[in-house]
PDB file of C-alpha atoms in Angstrom:
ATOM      1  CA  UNK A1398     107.070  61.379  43.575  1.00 52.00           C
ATOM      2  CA  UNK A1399     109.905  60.125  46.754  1.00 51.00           C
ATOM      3  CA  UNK A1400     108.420  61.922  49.885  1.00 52.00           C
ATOM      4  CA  UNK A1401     110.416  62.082  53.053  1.00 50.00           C
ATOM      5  CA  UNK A1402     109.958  60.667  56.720  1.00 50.00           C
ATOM      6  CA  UNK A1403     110.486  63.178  59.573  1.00 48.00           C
ATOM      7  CA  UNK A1404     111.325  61.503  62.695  1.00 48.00           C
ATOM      8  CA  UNK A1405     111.709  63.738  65.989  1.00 48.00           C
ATOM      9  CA  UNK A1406     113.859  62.252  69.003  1.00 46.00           C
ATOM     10  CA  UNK A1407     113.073  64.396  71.950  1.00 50.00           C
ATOM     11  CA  UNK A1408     116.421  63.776  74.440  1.00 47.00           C
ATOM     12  CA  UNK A1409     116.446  63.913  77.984  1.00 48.00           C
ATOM     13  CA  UNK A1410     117.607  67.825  79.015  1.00 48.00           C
ATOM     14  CA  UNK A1411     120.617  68.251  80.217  1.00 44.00           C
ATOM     15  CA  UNK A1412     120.926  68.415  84.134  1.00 48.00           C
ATOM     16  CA  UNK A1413     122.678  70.711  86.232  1.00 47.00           C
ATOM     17  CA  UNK A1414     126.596  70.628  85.948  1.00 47.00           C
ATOM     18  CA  UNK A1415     128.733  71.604  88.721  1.00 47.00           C
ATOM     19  CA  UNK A1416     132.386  72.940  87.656  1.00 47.00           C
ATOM     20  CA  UNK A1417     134.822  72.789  90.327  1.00 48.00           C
ATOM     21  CA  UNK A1418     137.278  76.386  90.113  1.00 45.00           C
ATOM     22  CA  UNK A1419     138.703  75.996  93.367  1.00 48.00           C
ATOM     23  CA  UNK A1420     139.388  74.508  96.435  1.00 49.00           C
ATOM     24  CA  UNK A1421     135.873  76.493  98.448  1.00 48.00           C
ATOM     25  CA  UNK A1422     134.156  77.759  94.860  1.00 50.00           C
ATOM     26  CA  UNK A1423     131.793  75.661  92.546  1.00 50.00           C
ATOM     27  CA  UNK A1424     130.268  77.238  89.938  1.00 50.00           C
ATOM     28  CA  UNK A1425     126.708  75.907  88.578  1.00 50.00           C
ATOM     29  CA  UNK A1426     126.399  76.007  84.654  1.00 49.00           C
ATOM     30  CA  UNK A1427     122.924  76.911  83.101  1.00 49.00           C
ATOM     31  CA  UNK A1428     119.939  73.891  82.030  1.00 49.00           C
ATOM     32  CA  UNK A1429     119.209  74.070  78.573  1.00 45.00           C
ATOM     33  CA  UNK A1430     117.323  71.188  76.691  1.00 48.00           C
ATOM     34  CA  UNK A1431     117.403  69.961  72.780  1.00 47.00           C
ATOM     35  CA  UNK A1432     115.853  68.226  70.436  1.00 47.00           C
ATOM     36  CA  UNK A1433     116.795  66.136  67.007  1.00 46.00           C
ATOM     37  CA  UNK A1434     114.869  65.723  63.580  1.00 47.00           C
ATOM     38  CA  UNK A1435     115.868  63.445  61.027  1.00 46.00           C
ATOM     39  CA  UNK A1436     114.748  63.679  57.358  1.00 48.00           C
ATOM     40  CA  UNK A1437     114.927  60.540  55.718  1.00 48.00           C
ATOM     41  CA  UNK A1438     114.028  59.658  51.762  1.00 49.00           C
ATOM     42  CA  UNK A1439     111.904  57.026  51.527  1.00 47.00           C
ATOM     43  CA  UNK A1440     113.279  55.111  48.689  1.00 52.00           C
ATOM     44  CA  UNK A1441     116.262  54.837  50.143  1.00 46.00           C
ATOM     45  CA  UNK A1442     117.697  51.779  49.663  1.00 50.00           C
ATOM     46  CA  UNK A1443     120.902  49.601  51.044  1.00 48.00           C
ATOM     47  CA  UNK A1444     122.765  50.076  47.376  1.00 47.00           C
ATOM     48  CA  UNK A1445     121.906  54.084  47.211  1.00 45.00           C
ATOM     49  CA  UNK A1446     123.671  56.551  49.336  1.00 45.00           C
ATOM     50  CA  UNK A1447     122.371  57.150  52.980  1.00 47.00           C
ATOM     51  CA  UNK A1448     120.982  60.894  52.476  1.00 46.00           C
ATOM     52  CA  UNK A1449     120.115  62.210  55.496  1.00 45.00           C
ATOM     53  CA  UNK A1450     119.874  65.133  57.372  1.00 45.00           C
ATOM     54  CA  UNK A1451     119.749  65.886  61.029  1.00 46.00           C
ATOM     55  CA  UNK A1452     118.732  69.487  62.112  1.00 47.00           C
ATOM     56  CA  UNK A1453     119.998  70.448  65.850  1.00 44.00           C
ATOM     57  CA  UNK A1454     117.267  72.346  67.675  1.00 47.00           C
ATOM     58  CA  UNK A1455     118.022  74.488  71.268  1.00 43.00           C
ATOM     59  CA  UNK A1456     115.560  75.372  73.629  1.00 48.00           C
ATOM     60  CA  UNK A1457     116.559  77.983  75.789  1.00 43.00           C
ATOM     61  CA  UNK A1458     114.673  78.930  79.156  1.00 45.00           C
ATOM     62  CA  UNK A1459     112.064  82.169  78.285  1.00 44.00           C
ATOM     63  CA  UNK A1460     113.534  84.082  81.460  1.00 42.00           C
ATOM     64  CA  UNK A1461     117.657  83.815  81.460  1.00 38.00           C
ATOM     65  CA  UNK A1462     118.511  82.712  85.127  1.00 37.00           C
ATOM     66  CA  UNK A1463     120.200  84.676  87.294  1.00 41.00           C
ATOM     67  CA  UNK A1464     124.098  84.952  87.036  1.00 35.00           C
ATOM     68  CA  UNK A1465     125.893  81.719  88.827  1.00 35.00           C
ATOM     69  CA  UNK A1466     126.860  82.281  92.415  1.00 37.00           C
ATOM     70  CA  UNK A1467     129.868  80.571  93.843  1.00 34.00           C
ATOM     71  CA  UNK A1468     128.595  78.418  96.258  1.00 38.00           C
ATOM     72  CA  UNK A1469     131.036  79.866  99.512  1.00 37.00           C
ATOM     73  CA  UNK A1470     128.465  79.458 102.175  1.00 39.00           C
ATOM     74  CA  UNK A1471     130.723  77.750 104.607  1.00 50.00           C
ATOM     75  CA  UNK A1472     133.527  80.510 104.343  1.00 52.00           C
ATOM     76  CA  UNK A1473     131.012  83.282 103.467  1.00 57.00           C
ATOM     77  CA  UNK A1474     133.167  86.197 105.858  1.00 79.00           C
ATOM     78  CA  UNK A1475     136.006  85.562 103.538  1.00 85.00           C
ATOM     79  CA  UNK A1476     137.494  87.618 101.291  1.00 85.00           C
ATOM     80  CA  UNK A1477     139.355  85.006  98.696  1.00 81.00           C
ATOM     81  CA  UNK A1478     140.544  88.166  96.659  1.00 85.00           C
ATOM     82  CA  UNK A1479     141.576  90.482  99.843  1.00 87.00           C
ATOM     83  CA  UNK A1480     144.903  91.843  99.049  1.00 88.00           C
ATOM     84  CA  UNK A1481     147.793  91.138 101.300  1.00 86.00           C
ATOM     85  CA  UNK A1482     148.022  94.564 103.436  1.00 83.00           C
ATOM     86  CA  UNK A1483     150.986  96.565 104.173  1.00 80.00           C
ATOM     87  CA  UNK A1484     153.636  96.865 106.376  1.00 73.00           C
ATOM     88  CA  UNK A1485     152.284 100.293 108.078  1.00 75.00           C
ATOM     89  CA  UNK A1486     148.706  98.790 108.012  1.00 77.00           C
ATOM     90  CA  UNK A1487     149.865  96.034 110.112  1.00 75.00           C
ATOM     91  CA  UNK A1488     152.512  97.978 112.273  1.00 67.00           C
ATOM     92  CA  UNK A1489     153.833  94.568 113.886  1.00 67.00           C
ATOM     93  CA  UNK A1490     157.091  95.065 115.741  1.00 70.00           C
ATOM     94  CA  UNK A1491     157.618  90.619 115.918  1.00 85.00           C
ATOM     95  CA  UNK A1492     158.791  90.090 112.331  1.00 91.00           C
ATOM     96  CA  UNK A1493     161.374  88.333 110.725  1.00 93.00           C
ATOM     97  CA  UNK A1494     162.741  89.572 107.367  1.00 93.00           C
ATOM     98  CA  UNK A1495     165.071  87.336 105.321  1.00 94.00           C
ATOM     99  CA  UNK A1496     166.068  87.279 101.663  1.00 92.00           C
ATOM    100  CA  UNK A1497     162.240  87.882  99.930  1.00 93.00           C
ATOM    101  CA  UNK A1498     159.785  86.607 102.559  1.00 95.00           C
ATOM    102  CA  UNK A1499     158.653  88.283 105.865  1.00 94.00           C
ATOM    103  CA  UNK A1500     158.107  85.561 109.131  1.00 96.00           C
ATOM    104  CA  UNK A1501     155.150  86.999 111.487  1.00 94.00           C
ATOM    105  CA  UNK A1502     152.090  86.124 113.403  1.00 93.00           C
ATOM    106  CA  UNK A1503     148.920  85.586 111.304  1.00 93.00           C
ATOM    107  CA  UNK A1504     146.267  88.388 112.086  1.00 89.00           C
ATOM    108  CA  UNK A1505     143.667  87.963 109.455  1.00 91.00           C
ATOM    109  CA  UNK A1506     140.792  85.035 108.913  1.00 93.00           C
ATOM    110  CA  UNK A1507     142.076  84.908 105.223  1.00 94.00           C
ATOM    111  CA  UNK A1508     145.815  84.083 106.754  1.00 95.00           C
ATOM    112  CA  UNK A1509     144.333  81.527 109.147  1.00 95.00           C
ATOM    113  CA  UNK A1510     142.821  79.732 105.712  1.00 95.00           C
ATOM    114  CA  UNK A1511     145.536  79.829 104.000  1.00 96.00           C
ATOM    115  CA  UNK A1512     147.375  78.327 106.733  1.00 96.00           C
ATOM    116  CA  UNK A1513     144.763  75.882 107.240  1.00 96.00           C
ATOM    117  CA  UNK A1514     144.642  74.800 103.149  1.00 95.00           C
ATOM    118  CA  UNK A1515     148.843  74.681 103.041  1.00 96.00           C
ATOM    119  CA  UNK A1516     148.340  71.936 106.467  1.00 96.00           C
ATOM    120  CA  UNK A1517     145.957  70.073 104.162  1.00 94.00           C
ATOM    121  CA  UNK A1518     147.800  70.025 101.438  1.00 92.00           C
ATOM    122  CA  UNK A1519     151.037  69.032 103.266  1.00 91.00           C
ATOM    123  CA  UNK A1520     148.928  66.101 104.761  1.00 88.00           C
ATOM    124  CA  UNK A1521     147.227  64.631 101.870  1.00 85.00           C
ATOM    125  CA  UNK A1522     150.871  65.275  99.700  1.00 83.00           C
ATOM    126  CA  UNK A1523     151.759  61.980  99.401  1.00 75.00           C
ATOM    127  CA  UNK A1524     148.485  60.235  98.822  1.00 73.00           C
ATOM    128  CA  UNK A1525     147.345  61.625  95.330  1.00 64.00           C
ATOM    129  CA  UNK A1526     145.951  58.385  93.399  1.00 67.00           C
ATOM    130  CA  UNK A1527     143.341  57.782  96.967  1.00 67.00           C
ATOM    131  CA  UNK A1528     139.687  58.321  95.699  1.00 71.00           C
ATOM    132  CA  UNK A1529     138.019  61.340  97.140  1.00 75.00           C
ATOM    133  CA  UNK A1530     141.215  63.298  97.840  1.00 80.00           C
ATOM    134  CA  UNK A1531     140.241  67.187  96.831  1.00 84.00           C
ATOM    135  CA  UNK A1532     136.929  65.929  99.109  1.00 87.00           C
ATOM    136  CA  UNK A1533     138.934  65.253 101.964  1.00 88.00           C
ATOM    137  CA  UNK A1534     141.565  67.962 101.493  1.00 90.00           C
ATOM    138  CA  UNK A1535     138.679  70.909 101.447  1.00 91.00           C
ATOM    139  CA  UNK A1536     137.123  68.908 104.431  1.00 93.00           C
ATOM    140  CA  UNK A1537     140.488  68.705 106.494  1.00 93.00           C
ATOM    141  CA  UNK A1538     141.234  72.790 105.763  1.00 94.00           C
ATOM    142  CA  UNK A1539     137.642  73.614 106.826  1.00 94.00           C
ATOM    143  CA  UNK A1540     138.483  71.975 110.547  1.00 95.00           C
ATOM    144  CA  UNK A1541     141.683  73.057 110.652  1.00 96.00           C
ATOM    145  CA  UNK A1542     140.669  77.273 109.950  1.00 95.00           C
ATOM    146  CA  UNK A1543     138.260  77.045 112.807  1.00 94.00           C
ATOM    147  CA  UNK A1544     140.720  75.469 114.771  1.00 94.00           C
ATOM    148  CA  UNK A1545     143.067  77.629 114.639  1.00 94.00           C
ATOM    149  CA  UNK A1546     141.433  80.737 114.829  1.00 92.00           C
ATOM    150  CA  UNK A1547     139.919  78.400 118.141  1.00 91.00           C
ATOM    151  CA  UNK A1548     143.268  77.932 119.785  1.00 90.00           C
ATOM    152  CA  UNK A1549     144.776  81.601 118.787  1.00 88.00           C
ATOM    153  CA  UNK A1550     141.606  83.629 119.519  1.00 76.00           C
ATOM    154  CA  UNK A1551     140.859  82.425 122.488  1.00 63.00           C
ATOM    155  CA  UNK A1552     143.889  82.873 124.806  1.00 55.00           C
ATOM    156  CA  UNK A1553     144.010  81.247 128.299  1.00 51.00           C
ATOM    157  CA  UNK A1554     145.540  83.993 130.142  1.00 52.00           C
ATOM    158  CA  UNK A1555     145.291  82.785 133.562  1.00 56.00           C
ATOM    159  CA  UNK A1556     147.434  80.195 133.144  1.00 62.00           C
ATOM    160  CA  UNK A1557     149.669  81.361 130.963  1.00 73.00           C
ATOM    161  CA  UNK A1558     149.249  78.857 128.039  1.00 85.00           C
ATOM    162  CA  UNK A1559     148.670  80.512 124.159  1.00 91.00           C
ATOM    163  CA  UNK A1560     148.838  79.471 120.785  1.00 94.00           C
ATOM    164  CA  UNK A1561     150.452  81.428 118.247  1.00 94.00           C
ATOM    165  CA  UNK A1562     149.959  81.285 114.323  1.00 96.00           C
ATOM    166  CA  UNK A1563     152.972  82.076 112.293  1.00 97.00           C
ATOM    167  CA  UNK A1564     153.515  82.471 108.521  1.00 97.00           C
ATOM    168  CA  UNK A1565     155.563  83.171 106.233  1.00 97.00           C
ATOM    169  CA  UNK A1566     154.558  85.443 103.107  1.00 95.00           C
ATOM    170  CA  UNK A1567     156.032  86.953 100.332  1.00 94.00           C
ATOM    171  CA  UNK A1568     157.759  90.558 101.174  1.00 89.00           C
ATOM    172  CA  UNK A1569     156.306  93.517  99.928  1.00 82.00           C
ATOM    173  CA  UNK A1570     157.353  95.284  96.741  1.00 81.00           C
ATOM    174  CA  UNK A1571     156.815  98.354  94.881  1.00 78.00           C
ATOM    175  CA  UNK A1572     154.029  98.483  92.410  1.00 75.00           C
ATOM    176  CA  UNK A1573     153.323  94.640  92.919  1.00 79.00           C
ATOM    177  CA  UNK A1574     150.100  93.680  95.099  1.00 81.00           C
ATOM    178  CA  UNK A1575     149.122  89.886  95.837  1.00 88.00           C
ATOM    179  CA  UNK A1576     146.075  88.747  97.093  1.00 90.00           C
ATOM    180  CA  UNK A1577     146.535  86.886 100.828  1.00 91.00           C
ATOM    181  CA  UNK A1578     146.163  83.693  99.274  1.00 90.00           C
ATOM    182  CA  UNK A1579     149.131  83.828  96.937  1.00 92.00           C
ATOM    183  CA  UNK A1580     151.003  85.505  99.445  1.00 94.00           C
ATOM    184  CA  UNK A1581     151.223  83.317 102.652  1.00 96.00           C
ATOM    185  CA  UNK A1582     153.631  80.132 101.441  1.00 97.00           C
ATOM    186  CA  UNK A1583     154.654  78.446 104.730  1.00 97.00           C
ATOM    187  CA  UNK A1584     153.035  78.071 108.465  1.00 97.00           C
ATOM    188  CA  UNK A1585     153.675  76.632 111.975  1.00 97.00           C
ATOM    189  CA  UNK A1586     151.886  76.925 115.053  1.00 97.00           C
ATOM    190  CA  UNK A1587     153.704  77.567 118.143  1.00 96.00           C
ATOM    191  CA  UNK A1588     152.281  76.999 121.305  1.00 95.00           C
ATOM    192  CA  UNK A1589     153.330  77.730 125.023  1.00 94.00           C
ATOM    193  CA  UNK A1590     152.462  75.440 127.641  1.00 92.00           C
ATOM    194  CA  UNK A1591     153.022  74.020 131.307  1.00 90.00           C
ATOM    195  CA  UNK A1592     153.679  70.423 132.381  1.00 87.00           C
ATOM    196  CA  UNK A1593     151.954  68.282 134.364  1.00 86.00           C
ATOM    197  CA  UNK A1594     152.816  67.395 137.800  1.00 82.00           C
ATOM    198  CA  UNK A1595     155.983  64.880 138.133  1.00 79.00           C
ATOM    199  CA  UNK A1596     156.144  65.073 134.295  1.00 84.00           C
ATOM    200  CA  UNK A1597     159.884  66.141 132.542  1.00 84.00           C
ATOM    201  CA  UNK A1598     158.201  66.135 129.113  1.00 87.00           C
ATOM    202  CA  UNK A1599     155.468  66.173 127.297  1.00 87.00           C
ATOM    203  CA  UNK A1600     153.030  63.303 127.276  1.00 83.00           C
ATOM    204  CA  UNK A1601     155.568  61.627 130.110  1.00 76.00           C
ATOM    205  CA  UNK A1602     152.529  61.307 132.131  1.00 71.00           C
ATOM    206  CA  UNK A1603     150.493  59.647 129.319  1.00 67.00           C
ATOM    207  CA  UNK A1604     147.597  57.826 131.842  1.00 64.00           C
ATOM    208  CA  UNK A1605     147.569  60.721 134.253  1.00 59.00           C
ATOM    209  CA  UNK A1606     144.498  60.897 136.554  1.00 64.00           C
ATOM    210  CA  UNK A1607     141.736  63.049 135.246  1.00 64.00           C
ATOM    211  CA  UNK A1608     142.437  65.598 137.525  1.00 61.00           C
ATOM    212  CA  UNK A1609     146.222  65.887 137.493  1.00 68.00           C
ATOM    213  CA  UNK A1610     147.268  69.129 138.433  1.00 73.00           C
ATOM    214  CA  UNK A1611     149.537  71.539 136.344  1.00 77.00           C
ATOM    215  CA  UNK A1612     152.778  72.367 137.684  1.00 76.00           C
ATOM    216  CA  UNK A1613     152.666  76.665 137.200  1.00 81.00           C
ATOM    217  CA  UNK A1614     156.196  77.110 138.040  1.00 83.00           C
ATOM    218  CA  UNK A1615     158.758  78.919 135.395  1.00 84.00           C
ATOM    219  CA  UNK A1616     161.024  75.715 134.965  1.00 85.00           C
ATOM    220  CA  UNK A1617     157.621  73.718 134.093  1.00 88.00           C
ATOM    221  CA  UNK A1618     156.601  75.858 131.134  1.00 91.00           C
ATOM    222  CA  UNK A1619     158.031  75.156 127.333  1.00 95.00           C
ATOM    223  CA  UNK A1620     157.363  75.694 123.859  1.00 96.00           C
ATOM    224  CA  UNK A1621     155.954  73.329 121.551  1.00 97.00           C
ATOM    225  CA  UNK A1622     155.930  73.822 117.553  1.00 97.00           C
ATOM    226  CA  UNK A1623     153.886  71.835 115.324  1.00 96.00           C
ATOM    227  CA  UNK A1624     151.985  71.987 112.049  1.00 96.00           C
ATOM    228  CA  UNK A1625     155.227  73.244 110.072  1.00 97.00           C
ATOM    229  CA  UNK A1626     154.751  73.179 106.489  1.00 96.00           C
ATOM    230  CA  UNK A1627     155.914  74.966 103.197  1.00 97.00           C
ATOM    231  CA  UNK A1628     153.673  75.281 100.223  1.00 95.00           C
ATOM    232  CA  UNK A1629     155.633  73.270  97.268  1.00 92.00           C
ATOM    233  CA  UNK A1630     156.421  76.078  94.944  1.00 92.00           C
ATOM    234  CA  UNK A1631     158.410  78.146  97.761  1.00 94.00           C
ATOM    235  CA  UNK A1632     160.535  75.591  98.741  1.00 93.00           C
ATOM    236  CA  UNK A1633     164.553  74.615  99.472  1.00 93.00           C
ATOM    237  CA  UNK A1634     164.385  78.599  99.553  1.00 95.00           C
ATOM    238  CA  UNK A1635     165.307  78.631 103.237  1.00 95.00           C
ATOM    239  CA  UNK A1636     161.520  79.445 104.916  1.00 97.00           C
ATOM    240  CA  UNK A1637     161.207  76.356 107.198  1.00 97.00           C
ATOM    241  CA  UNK A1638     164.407  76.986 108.554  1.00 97.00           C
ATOM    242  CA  UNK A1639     164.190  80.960 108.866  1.00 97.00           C
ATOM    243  CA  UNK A1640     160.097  80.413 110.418  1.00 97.00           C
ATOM    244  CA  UNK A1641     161.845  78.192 112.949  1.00 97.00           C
ATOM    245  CA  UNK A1642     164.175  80.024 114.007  1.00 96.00           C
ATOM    246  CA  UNK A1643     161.796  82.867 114.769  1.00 97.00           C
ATOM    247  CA  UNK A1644     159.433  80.410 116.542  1.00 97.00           C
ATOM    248  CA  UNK A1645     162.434  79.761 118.380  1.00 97.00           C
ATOM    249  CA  UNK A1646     163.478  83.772 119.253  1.00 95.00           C
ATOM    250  CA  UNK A1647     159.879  84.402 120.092  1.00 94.00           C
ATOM    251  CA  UNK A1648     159.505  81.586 123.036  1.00 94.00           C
ATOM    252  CA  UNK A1649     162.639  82.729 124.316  1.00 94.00           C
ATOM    253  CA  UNK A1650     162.149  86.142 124.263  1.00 92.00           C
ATOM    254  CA  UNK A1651     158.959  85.587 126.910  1.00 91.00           C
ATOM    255  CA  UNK A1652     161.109  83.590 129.007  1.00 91.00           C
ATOM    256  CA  UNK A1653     160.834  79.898 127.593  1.00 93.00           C
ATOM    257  CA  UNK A1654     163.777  77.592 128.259  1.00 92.00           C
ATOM    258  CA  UNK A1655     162.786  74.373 126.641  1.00 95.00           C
ATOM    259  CA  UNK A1656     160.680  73.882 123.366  1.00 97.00           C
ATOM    260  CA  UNK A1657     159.436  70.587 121.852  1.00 97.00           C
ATOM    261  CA  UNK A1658     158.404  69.081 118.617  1.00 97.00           C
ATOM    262  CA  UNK A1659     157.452  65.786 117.073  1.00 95.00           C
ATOM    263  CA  UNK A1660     158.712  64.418 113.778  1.00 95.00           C
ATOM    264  CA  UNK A1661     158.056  60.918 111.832  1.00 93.00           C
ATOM    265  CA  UNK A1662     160.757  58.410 112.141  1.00 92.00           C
ATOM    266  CA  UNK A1663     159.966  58.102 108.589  1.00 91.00           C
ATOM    267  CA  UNK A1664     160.896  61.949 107.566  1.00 92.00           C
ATOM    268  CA  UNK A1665     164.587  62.294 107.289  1.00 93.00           C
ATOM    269  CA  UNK A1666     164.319  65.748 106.053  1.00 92.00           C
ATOM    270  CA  UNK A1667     162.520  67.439 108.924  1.00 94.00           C
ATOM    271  CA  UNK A1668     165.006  65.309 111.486  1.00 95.00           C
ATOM    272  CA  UNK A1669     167.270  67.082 109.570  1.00 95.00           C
ATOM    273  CA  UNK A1670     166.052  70.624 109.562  1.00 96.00           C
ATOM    274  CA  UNK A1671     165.377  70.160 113.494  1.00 97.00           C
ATOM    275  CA  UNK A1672     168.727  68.684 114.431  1.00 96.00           C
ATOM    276  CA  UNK A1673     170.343  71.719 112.773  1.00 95.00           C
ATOM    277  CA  UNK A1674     168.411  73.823 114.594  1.00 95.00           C
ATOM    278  CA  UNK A1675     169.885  72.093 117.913  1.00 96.00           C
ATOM    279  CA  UNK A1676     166.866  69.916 118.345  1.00 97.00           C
ATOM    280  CA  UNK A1677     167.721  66.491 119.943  1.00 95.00           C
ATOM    281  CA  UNK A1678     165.893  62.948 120.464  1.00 94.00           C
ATOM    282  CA  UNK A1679     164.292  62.146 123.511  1.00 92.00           C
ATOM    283  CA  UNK A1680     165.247  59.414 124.378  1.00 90.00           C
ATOM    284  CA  UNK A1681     162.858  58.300 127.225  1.00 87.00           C
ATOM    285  CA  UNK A1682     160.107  59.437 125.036  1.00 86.00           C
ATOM    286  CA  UNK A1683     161.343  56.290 122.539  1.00 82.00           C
ATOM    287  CA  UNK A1684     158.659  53.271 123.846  1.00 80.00           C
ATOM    288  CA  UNK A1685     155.748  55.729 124.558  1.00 81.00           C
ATOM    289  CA  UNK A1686     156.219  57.172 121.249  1.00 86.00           C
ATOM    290  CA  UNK A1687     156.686  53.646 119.592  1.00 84.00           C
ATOM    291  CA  UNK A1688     153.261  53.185 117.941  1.00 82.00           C
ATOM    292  CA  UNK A1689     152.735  56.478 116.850  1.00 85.00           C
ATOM    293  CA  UNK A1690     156.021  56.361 114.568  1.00 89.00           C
ATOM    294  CA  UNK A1691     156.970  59.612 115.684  1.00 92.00           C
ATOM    295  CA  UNK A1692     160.300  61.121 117.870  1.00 94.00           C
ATOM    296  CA  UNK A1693     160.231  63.968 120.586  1.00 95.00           C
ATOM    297  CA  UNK A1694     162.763  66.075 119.929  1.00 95.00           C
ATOM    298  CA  UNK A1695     163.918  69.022 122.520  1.00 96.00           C
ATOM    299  CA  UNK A1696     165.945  72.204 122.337  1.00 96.00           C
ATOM    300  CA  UNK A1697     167.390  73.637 125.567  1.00 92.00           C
ATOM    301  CA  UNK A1698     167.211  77.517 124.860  1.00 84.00           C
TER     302      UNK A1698
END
């Protein structure tokens, strides 16, 4: 009478597996462990058919774990989800409409990181294929949201000198609610500031003494605009163009003559967006500004 061979193979259980779902959420799947038998005839031989059978066995854990948490610890005052709010709930009076977007100041921590992740995208754009990318993307929005809501938050009145968020986010529309995230698709930060002493622009004075003064008169102060990006599915609709311009209206409208910005030598199209703007090279910023690859551009308001 043929009897049969049972063989168990006990496997190593399955460790913890992290699922990335976005760029701040990670969701933890559950631990489970297994086991195989295999039933084997023991007259099996190489000219006979290989009967076997293999029986899949799951262990699940006695006490189901508690439901995975996204792991949001760093950004844990943020509503991802928070719906973009309303025109009267906001009741700005600085706002530029034009065709279906709205240019205004950022007020809310969920605008500041979405601002902050559209910079980090823009920056790491053009480097996909470098190892640790997503790593360095999350790591780059993470400094740049407390930085921001550093440099806006905390104005220095005395001496006049503020930063000032600005975005650009879809306009609002009957029966149709977004969430901030999806809303916000372009950002620059403009910032208001004085020169130093015996400087005509900025950075002239790039080995000033530690305790160079700062010349407080009106001619010295000017506008400086940096960090402009557009998220990729909103553009060639017209928003870096339309943001800067009311970057532009606002300095002037608080007095600002002269406003600044930097551009790579190597980026045609923002020379080009800047220049029609009236922004233009200068040109005694050329050899400090060698190294760095970068122009100073300036528009006399």
């Amino acid at each position: 009478m043929p009897c049969s061979v049972s063989i168990a193979i006990q496997t190593p259980e399955f460790q913890s597996l992290f699922i990335q779902v976005s760029p701040t959420r990670t969701c933890k799947c559950r631990r489970i462990s297994a086991s195989w038998t295999t039933a084997m005839d023991s007259n099996f031989s190489p000219t006979m058919s290989n009967k076997k059978k293999k029986e899949l066995s799951v262990q699940l854990p006695s006490s189901a774990p508690p439901i995975p948490k996204f792991e949001t610890s760093r950004f844990c005052d943020l509503h991802f989800d928070r719906l973009q709010p309303s025109d009267q709930e906001l009741d700005q009076h600085s706002r530029f409409e034009f065709g279906q977007f709205v240019a205004r100041q950022a007020l809310l921590d969920e605008e500041y990181w979405t601002a902050a992740w559209l910079r980090a995208e823009s920056h790491w754009e053009n480097r996909p294929y470098e190892r640790y990318t997503d790593h360095y993307k999350r790591k780059f929005a993470d400094q740049e949201f407390h930085a921001i809501k550093r440099r806006c938050r905390v104005q220095i009145v005395p001496n006049g000198e503020s930063c000032t968020c600005i975005i650009t986010v879809r306009k609002e529309q009957k029966n149709v609610k977004r969430s901030i995230i999806k809303s916000v698709v372009g950002t620059l930060d403009l910032n208001i500031r004085y020169m130093l002493q015996g400087e005509t622009f900025p950075g002239e004075r790039a080995k000033a003494p530690p305790f160079c003064g700062i010349n407080k008169t009106p001619s010295s102060r000017y506008g400086y605009i940096s960090n402009l990006c557009v998220a990729k599915s909103a553009r060639r609709q017209g928003i870096a163009s339309n943001m800067l311009h009311f970057a532009v209206e606002s300095a002037k409208s608080i007095g600002v003559a002269r406003i600044f910005a930097h551009v790579d030598r190597n980026n045609g199209a923002a020379q080009s967006l800047y220049k029609n703007m009236g922004f233009e090279i200068v040109e005694m910023a050329n050899a400090l500004l060698l190294d760095e690859q970068t122009y100073l551009l300036r528009l006399q308001t």
